[in-house]
Amino acid sequence: MNIRRVPIALRLFLTVLLTTLVITTVSLGVLHWTMQRNFTQYVADVEMQKLDGLMGNLADVYDVYHDWGNAIQAQILQIEGDAGPDDYDRLSRWWLRRQYDIALQQRYFKEHSLVTAGAAMNASNEMLNDEKAQDLKFIEQNLPTAFQPFEGLKFPLSANQNIFRPSDPKDKNKAHAPVLQHNQTGKKHFISMPDRLGLSSRLSLYDAKKQFIVGEPSDTQISYRPIIADNKIVGYLGLKPVLEEDDAVSINFFSNQKRYLFLVYMLTIISSLIAALLMATYFKKPIQRLLHGTRELTKGNYQYQVKVNRNDELGDLSNELNQLAVILDQHETSRRQWVADTSHELKTPLAVLQAQIEAMQDGIRKPTPEHFASMLNQVSSLKKLTQDLADLAQAEAMQLKCYLADVDPWRVIEQEIFNFKPKFEQAGLTVDADGEGAELQLDIDRFKQIMVNLLGNSIRYTEAGGQVQIHTEQNAQEWTVYVDDSPFGLTDEQLENLGQRFYRVDDSRTRSTGGTGLGLALSGKIAQAMGGQLSFAHSPLGGLRCKLTFPKNI
């Protein structure tokens, strides 16, 4: 079954886009719902901040009467005359509006008095308008108090012309000015203030338990503000929200908000679409380059380098991929060199054998014991080479078998020095050995193989009359043996290449003495297999120093 493949860039694009859309949709939806639910309450709370004067007046009234009902009744009874049938009910409903009107007049007089005082202090200003000054003086003379809200009225209420007629809000010239009503009683004149915000028609008074007393009751959510007298709550002033779901102004307001939110939503979609596209493209290009680089490696093009200049994980991945390509190229070069060197090393003894056998077949050379010994020598060289190749291949594949046991390495070294004594004498070399033993976990046969390679290497590369020194060092953790010889010496470049497969410092000299160029490389691998290390340096004697180190049993 064929499963449709979705590219990672497309997945990233859709993920970013859909995530942004979901977050935006939920956020704007919650914002719209919260606005509809709480905005009207917020508006009412803001409007309540304008009622500080009214709150203070109501607290002062309660301090005098200690009961809202008694306060309203007592202040209505201050009016002279004979009340009409429904005058008391009308004044009870109107009492809170009248208290608001008084607080409005007091604030109006206070604000304009400050303006007048400031203008009078500035001698450069022109004279204030006489009519306005006279009105302000009249307000001051007839300024009511919260304890006599109905001063200037008389019963019956029908005798007070236009007293309940609100000012025309369309009259711009009088929208902010008080309306003066004159009476014939000789007392204070009744002053009606225009209610620009319409607060008076939405006010209601509640007792300390939030039981309705007077004002405009409402079934909708009301903004409450406590009235505090003598450091305790004696009642609440309620304000009906100006915005309602069925109100035309509210419908128009929320319709505008929906349009704005929809515009924000569309702009967010377009922005997220562009951002998601740019981000997907930003990640798609380096991923494609990495994919192309991987394909080149699978084709065997190990010299291909991925160019991703980024300081992030993709940049790190490209660097690792390039490093892998370098390593693979080195391994491939090493493999080819291995095959070439192996075939070259096998070709020489096989060519010699072939020539000797063909000479015998043609009757040029007789099958004498000396000729057979020469041929056997070539066969031995082939056998040694193939054995070294097999051991080295096993060591590099981590498959070299080592049978570890408690061994004193110095005794093994002394034995091998004794075995090599005829060869040292034949080469004209002097051997000095001074060392101490230790108990190590080693494969004795493999350790002998290492020492045979090191001692044989010294014989091949030390001039006649030279010397070989063997000594040991040890501490609590390690045991080390040094094999130093005198010139021939090695250059730094030769020393760096020493231990590589088929590397010979002097190829012709080594071939003449039977070297294969694998001994030191194999010795290093065997030492590693047993937990040790073989390294090379310049010898104090002027030749080569071989340092073989093994950890002690702890």
PDB file of C-alpha atoms in Angstrom, residues 420 451-461:
ATOM      1  CA  PHE A 420      67.969 -12.944  19.802  1.00  0.00           C
ATOM      2  CA  MET A 451      58.842  -7.984  21.670  1.00  0.00           C
ATOM      3  CA  VAL A 452      60.035 -10.042  18.690  1.00  0.00           C
ATOM      4  CA  ASN A 453      58.856  -7.258  16.350  1.00  0.00           C
ATOM      5  CA  LEU A 454      60.543  -4.524  18.445  1.00  0.00           C
ATOM      6  CA  LEU A 455      63.843  -6.372  18.794  1.00  0.00           C
ATOM      7  CA  GLY A 456      63.822  -7.364  15.124  1.00  0.00           C
ATOM      8  CA  ASN A 457      63.130  -3.758  14.136  1.00  0.00           C
ATOM      9  CA  SER A 458      66.163  -2.608  16.178  1.00  0.00           C
ATOM     10  CA  ILE A 459      68.408  -5.143  14.448  1.00  0.00           C
ATOM     11  CA  ARG A 460      67.256  -4.065  10.980  1.00  0.00           C
ATOM     12  CA  TYR A 461      67.603  -0.288  11.551  1.00  0.00           C
TER      13      TYR A 461
END
